[in-house]
Tab-separated table of C-alpha atoms in Angstrom:
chain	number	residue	atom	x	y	z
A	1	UNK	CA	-15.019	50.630	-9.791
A	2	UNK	CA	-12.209	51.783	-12.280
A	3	UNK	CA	-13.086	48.618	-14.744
A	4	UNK	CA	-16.916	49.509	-14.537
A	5	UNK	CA	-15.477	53.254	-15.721
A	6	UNK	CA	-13.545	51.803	-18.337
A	7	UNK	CA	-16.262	49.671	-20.076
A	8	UNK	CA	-18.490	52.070	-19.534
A	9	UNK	CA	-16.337	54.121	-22.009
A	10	UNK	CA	-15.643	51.321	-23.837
A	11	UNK	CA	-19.403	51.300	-24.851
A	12	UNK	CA	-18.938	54.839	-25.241
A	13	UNK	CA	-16.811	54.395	-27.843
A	14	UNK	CA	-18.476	51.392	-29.834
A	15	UNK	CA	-21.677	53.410	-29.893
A	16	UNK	CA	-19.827	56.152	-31.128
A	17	UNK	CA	-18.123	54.096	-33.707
A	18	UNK	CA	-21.418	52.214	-34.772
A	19	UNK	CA	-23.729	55.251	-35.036
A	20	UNK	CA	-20.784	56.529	-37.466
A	21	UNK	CA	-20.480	53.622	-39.802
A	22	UNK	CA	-24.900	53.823	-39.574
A	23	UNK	CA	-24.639	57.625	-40.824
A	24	UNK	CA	-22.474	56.631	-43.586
A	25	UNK	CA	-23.896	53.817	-44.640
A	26	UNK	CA	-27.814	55.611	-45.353
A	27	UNK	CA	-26.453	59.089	-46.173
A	28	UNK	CA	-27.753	60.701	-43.351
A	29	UNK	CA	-26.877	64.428	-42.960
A	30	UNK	CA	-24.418	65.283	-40.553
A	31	UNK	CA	-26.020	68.146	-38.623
A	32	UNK	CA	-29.558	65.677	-38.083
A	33	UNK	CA	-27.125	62.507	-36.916
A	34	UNK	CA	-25.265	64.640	-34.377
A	35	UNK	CA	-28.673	66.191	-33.078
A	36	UNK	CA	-29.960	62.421	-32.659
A	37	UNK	CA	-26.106	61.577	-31.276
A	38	UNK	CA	-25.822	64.207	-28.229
A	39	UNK	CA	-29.403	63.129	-27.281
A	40	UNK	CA	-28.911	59.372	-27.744
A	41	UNK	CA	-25.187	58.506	-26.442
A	42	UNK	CA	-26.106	59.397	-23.208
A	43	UNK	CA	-28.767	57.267	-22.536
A	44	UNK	CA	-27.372	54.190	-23.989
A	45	UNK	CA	-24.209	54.974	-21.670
A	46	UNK	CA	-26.385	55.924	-18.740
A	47	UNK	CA	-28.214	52.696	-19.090
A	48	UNK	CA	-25.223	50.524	-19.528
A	49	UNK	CA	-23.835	52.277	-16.664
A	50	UNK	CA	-26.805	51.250	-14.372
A	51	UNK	CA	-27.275	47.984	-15.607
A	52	UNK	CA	-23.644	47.489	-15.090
A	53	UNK	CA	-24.025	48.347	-11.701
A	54	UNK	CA	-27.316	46.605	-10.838
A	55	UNK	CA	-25.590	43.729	-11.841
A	56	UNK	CA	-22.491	44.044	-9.505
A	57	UNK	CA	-25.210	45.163	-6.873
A	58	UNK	CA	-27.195	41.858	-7.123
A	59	UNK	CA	-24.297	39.621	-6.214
A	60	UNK	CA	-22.879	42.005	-3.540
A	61	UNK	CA	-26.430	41.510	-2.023
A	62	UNK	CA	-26.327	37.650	-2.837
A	63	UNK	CA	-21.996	37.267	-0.879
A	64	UNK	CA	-23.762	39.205	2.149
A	65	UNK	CA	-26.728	36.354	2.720
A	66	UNK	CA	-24.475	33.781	1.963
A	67	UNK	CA	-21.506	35.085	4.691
A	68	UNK	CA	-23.967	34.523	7.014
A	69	UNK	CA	-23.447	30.903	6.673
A	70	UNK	CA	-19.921	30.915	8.018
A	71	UNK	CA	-20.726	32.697	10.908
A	72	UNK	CA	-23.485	29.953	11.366
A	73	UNK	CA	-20.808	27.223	11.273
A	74	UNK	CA	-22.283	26.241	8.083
A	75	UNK	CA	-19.787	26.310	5.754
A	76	UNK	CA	-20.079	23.121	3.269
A	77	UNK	CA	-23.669	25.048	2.070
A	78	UNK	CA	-21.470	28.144	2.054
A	79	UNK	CA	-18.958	26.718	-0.284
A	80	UNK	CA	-21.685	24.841	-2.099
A	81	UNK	CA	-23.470	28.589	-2.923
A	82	UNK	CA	-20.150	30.161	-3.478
A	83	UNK	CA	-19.344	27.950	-5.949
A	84	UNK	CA	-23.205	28.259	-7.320
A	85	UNK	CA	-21.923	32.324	-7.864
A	86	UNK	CA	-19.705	31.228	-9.761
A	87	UNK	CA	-20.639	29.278	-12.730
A	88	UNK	CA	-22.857	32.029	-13.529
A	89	UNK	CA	-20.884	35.206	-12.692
A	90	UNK	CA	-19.369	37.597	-15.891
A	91	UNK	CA	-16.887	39.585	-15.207
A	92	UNK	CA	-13.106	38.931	-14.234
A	93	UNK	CA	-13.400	41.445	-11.576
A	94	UNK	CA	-16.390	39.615	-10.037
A	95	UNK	CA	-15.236	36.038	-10.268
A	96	UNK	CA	-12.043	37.288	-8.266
A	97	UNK	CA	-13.526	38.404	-5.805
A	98	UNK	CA	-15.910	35.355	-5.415
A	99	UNK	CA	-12.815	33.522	-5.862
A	100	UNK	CA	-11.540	34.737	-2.677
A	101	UNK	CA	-14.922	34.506	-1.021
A	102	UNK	CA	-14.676	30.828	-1.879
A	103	UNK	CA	-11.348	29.974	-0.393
A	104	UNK	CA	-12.559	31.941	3.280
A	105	UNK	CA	-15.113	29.338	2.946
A	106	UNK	CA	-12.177	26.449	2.313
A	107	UNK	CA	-9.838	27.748	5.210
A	108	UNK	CA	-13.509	27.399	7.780
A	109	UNK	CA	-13.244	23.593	6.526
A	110	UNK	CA	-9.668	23.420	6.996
A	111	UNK	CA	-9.288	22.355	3.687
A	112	UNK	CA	-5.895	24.283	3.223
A	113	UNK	CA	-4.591	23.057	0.036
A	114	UNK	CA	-7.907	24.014	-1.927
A	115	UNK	CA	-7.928	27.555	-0.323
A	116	UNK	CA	-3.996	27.921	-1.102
A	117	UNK	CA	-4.488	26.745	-4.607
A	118	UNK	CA	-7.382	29.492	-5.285
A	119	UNK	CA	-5.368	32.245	-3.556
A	120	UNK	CA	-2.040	31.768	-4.911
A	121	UNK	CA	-3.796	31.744	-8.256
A	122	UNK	CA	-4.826	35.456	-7.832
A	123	UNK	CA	-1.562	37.142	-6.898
A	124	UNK	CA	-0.994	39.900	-9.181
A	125	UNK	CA	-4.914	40.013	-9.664
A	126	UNK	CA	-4.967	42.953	-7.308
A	127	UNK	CA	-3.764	46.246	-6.772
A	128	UNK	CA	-1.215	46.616	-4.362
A	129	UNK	CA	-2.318	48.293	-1.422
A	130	UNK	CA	-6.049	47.322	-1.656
A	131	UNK	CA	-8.057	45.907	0.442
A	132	UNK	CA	-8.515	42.964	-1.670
A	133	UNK	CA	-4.998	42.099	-2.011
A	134	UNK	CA	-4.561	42.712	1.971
A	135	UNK	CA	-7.584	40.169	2.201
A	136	UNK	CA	-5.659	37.502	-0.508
A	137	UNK	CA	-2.246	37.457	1.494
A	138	UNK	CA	-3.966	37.677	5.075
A	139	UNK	CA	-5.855	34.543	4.309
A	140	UNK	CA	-2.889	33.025	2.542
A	141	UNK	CA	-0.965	33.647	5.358
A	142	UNK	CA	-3.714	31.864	7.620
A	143	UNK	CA	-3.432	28.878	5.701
A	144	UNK	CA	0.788	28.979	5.571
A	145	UNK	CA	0.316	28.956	9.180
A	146	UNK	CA	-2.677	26.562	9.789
A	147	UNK	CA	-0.585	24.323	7.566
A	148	UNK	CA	2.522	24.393	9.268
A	149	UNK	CA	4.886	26.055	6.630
A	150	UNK	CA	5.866	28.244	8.896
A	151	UNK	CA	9.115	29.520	6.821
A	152	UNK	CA	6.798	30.651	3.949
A	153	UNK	CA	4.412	31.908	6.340
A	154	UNK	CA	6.786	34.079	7.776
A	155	UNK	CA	8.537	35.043	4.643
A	156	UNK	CA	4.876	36.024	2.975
A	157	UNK	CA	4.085	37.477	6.575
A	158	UNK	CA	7.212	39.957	6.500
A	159	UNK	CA	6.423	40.858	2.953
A	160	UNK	CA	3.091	42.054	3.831
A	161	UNK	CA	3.418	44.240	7.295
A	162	UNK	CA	2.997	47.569	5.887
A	163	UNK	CA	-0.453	46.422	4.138
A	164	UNK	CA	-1.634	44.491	6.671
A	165	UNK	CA	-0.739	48.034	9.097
A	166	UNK	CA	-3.332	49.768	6.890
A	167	UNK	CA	-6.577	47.825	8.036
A	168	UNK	CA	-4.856	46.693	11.426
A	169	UNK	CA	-7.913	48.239	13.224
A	170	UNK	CA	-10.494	47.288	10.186
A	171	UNK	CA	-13.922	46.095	11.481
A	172	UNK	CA	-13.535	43.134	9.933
A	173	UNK	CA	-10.575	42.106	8.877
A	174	UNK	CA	-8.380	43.261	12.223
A	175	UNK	CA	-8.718	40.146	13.992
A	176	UNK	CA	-7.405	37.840	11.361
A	177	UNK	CA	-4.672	40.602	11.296
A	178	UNK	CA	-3.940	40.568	14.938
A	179	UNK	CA	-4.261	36.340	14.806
A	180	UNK	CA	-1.187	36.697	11.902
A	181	UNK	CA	0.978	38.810	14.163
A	182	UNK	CA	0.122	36.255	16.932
A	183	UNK	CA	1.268	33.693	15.091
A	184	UNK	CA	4.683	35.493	13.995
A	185	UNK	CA	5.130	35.716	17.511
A	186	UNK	CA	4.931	32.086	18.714
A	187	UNK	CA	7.018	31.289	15.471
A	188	UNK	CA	9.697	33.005	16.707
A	189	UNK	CA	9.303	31.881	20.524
A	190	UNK	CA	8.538	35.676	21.591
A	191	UNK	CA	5.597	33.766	23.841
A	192	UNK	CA	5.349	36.933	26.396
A	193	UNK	CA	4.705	39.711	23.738
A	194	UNK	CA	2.606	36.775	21.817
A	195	UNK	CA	0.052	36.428	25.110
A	196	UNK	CA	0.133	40.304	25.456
A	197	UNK	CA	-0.904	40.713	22.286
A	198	UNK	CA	-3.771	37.925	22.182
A	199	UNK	CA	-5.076	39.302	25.349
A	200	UNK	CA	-5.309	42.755	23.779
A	201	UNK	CA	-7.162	40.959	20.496
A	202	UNK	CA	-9.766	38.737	22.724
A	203	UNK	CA	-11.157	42.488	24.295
A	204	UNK	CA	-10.893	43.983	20.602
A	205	UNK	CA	-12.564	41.668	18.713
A	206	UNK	CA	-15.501	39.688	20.386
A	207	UNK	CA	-17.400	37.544	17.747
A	208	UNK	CA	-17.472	34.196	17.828
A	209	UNK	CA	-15.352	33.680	14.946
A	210	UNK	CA	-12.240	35.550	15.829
A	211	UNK	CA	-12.524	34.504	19.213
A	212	UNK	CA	-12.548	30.506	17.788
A	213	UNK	CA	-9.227	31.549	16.165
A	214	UNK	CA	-7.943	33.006	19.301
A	215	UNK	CA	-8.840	29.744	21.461
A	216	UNK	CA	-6.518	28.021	18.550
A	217	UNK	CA	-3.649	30.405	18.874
A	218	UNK	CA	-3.846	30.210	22.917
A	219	UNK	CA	-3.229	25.930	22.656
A	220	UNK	CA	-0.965	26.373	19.480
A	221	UNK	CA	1.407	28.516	22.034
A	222	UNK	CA	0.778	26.007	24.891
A	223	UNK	CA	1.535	22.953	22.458
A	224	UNK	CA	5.200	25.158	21.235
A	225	UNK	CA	6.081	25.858	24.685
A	226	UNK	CA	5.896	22.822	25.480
A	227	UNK	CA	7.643	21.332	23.122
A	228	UNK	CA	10.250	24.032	23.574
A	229	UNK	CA	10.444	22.941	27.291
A	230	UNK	CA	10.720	19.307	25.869
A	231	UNK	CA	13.690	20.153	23.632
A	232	UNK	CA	15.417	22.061	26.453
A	233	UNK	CA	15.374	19.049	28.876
A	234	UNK	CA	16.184	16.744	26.528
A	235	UNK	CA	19.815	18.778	25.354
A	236	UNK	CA	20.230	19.256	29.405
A	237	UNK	CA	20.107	15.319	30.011
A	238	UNK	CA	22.308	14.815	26.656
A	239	UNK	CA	24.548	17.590	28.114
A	240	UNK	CA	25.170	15.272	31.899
A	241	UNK	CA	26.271	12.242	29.553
């Protein structure tokens, strides 16, 4: 919203500047160009304004339809349309956030290296503290995890807990919050508070999706507990030698 603002008064301020240089250049009186001026400026800048808007609208309206494919397990057409979005899409602003659409789409098909390229590439793209940059390093995150670096999950993790406490209870975005927090848990072998705390998720957040993640989490801790068990038997029969 705050770049629309500024180029609406960007345009403000060419018009302004090109109805100047018109006025000198044919000699037109001053007090019949500034009657034209106060009744012309603001409908060029209203118009800008709502086609500005219209056009930020229309591709809102098109990322909506085309979420609906990941929740349909579909997402090779969802990357596919994504990536449609954005050979046509102006604006910085815009292709950032279809950016990030894009790599949701990547993590879906485990393709963890193309979503971490994409989201690493926006840092600083953001303001800090907003939603989209909670969005950028939750998903990050994800893929840190998913990808077994768990040392620069954790350290990206530990950065991020006070933003990720602002939209911990977030329609959307909570469960992939709690699933983060899950995961910090099981990497640091708290397994108790780690089941507590997936039991309390599965109740908060039903949809399929989240609840996919959860089933993951549940046999991630099963597969480190294990192995923990492994390791502990292993340095007990080492120890009777």
């Amino acid at each position: 919203m705050k770049k629309i603002v500024l180029k609406i008064a960007a345009v403000g301020i060419c018009l302004g500047l090109a109805l100047v240089m018109i006025r000198q250049a044919f000699h037109i009186d001053q007090d019949a160009f500034m009657r034209v001026y106060w009744i012309a400026a603001p409908v060029i800048v209203a118009g800008a304004a709502l086609a500005s808007a219209f056009y930020y609208v229309s591709y809102q309206k098109k990322m909506r339809r085309i979420t609906a494919l990941l929740d349909e397990g579909k997402a090779e057409e969802y990357i596919a349309e994504m990536e449609k979005m954005l050979e046509t899409a102006k604006g910085q602003n815009l292709r950032n956030i279809l950016k990030l659409n894009l790599a949701a789409g990547y993590i879906d098909e485990k393709r963890y290296d193309a979503a971490v390229n994409i989201l690493e590439g926006l840092a600083g793209k953001y303001l800090a503290g907003s939603l989209e940059e909670a969005v950028r390093r939750l998903n990050l995150c994800m893929c840190y995890f998913y990808d077994a670096q768990y040392e620069t999950a954790m350290e990206l993790y530990n950065g991020s807990r006070e933003i990720f406490g602002q939209y911990r209870d977030d329609e959307i975005y909570g469960g992939n919050i709690a699933a983060v927090e899950i995961f910090a848990e099981i990497i640091n072998g708290r397994y108790k508070h780690a089941g507590q705390l997936l039991e309390m998720a599965r109740k908060s957040w039903t949809d399929t999706r989240p609840q996919k993640v959860f089933q993951e989490l549940d046999s991630f801790m099963a597969e480190r507990k294990m192995s923990d068990s492994a390791g502990y038997v292993k340095c007990m029969d080492e120890t009777e030698f």
